[in-house]
Amino acid sequence: MTVNALRKSSNDEEVMSLSKVLIKNWKKFLSGPNNSASKDNTPSSSAKKAKEKDEKPKDVEMKEEKKENKDKGKASVVSFGSSNSTHDAVRLKCRELLCNALKVEGNDIDSCAPIEDLSEELEEAIFQEFKNTDNRYKNRVRSRVANLKDAKNPQLRNNFLCGAISATRLATMTAEEMASDEMKQLRNKFIKESIDDAQLATVQGTKTDLLKCGKCKKRNCTYNQVQTRSADEPMTTFVLCNECGNRWKFC
């Protein structure tokens, strides 16, 4: 600073030139060793960046790999629970049969879910009841397939497709519950007649030889009259042959 002040204040050109040379040499002397030392001891900014560039991907890669494995584990658990996946050959075949039973040509019912998902859900509900694929499981699946494919009972299939009947409910329904309305009415009629016949068997009737059995051709019979229809209709006569046990009725 002193030499530089002298250079600025002096009017002698020689003093000014010598001052410049002296200051320039001092700067080289002071800056030269420091720069070389700093280059030897500390890496440059470009070297640091290169080093960080080489090291950073390894750390990031390890973290991303751990995160990816963790996400994969979570995703596998979720997908298993939601899709009810299985590798059992028997269960896969049963799901295929149920799916084919639900697919009917010309069916214009919009299903509440894909047919494949509905068949998997139904098979899963049946499997959860028995916990294995024994004969009981197979018979239950066969009965569902037969009733879902029944052309005379499309209401059952349509109710299941639209969500009116859940998979859990359909998996445990009896044959009577899955039957069509027409079949239910016919079955109720047969049950009523069976009950009437059973009640007549416990009531002592009137013996007569005026009636002839159509089976054994004998005239040893007992008859009862019951009002099975409306009040303005005639009574129904039930006849029992005391010889062979043949029963018949007539109005």
PDB file of N, CA and C in Angstrom, residues 68-85:
ATOM      1  N   GLU A  68     -38.852 -48.879  -3.012  1.00  0.00           N
ATOM      2  CA  GLU A  68     -39.572 -49.650  -4.031  1.00  0.00           C
ATOM      3  C   GLU A  68     -39.950 -51.021  -3.505  1.00  0.00           C
ATOM      4  N   ASN A  69     -39.022 -51.685  -2.789  1.00  0.00           N
ATOM      5  CA  ASN A  69     -39.329 -52.997  -2.211  1.00  0.00           C
ATOM      6  C   ASN A  69     -40.440 -52.905  -1.181  1.00  0.00           C
ATOM      7  N   LYS A  70     -40.422 -51.831  -0.397  1.00  0.00           N
ATOM      8  CA  LYS A  70     -41.463 -51.631   0.599  1.00  0.00           C
ATOM      9  C   LYS A  70     -42.813 -51.422  -0.049  1.00  0.00           C
ATOM     10  N   ASP A  71     -42.826 -50.607  -1.115  1.00  0.00           N
ATOM     11  CA  ASP A  71     -44.081 -50.367  -1.834  1.00  0.00           C
ATOM     12  C   ASP A  71     -44.589 -51.621  -2.504  1.00  0.00           C
ATOM     13  N   LYS A  72     -43.665 -52.418  -3.036  1.00  0.00           N
ATOM     14  CA  LYS A  72     -44.077 -53.667  -3.664  1.00  0.00           C
ATOM     15  C   LYS A  72     -44.716 -54.602  -2.654  1.00  0.00           C
ATOM     16  N   GLY A  73     -44.138 -54.661  -1.459  1.00  0.00           N
ATOM     17  CA  GLY A  73     -44.712 -55.513  -0.416  1.00  0.00           C
ATOM     18  C   GLY A  73     -46.109 -55.078  -0.043  1.00  0.00           C
ATOM     19  N   LYS A  74     -46.298 -53.763   0.107  1.00  0.00           N
ATOM     20  CA  LYS A  74     -47.629 -53.258   0.424  1.00  0.00           C
ATOM     21  C   LYS A  74     -48.592 -53.525  -0.706  1.00  0.00           C
ATOM     22  N   ALA A  75     -48.149 -53.303  -1.929  1.00  0.00           N
ATOM     23  CA  ALA A  75     -49.034 -53.492  -3.078  1.00  0.00           C
ATOM     24  C   ALA A  75     -49.442 -54.948  -3.217  1.00  0.00           C
ATOM     25  N   SER A  76     -48.513 -55.876  -2.937  1.00  0.00           N
ATOM     26  CA  SER A  76     -48.858 -57.283  -3.061  1.00  0.00           C
ATOM     27  C   SER A  76     -49.895 -57.691  -2.032  1.00  0.00           C
ATOM     28  N   VAL A  77     -49.784 -57.174  -0.824  1.00  0.00           N
ATOM     29  CA  VAL A  77     -50.761 -57.511   0.208  1.00  0.00           C
ATOM     30  C   VAL A  77     -52.130 -56.968  -0.136  1.00  0.00           C
ATOM     31  N   VAL A  78     -52.173 -55.736  -0.595  1.00  0.00           N
ATOM     32  CA  VAL A  78     -53.459 -55.125  -0.928  1.00  0.00           C
ATOM     33  C   VAL A  78     -54.115 -55.836  -2.083  1.00  0.00           C
ATOM     34  N   SER A  79     -53.347 -56.146  -3.132  1.00  0.00           N
ATOM     35  CA  SER A  79     -53.932 -56.799  -4.288  1.00  0.00           C
ATOM     36  C   SER A  79     -54.436 -58.189  -3.938  1.00  0.00           C
ATOM     37  N   PHE A  80     -53.778 -58.899  -3.026  1.00  0.00           N
ATOM     38  CA  PHE A  80     -54.233 -60.228  -2.639  1.00  0.00           C
ATOM     39  C   PHE A  80     -55.559 -60.160  -1.922  1.00  0.00           C
ATOM     40  N   GLY A  81     -55.693 -59.166  -1.021  1.00  0.00           N
ATOM     41  CA  GLY A  81     -56.940 -59.065  -0.280  1.00  0.00           C
ATOM     42  C   GLY A  81     -58.097 -58.613  -1.130  1.00  0.00           C
ATOM     43  N   SER A  82     -57.862 -57.759  -2.131  1.00  0.00           N
ATOM     44  CA  SER A  82     -58.949 -57.207  -2.917  1.00  0.00           C
ATOM     45  C   SER A  82     -59.398 -58.141  -4.019  1.00  0.00           C
ATOM     46  N   SER A  83     -58.481 -58.872  -4.647  1.00  0.00           N
ATOM     47  CA  SER A  83     -58.847 -59.722  -5.770  1.00  0.00           C
ATOM     48  C   SER A  83     -59.050 -61.179  -5.389  1.00  0.00           C
ATOM     49  N   ASN A  84     -58.798 -61.540  -4.115  1.00  0.00           N
ATOM     50  CA  ASN A  84     -58.997 -62.918  -3.663  1.00  0.00           C
ATOM     51  C   ASN A  84     -58.236 -63.888  -4.559  1.00  0.00           C
ATOM     52  N   SER A  85     -56.981 -63.577  -4.869  1.00  0.00           N
ATOM     53  CA  SER A  85     -56.211 -64.399  -5.780  1.00  0.00           C
ATOM     54  C   SER A  85     -55.865 -65.726  -5.133  1.00  0.00           C
TER      55      SER A  85
END
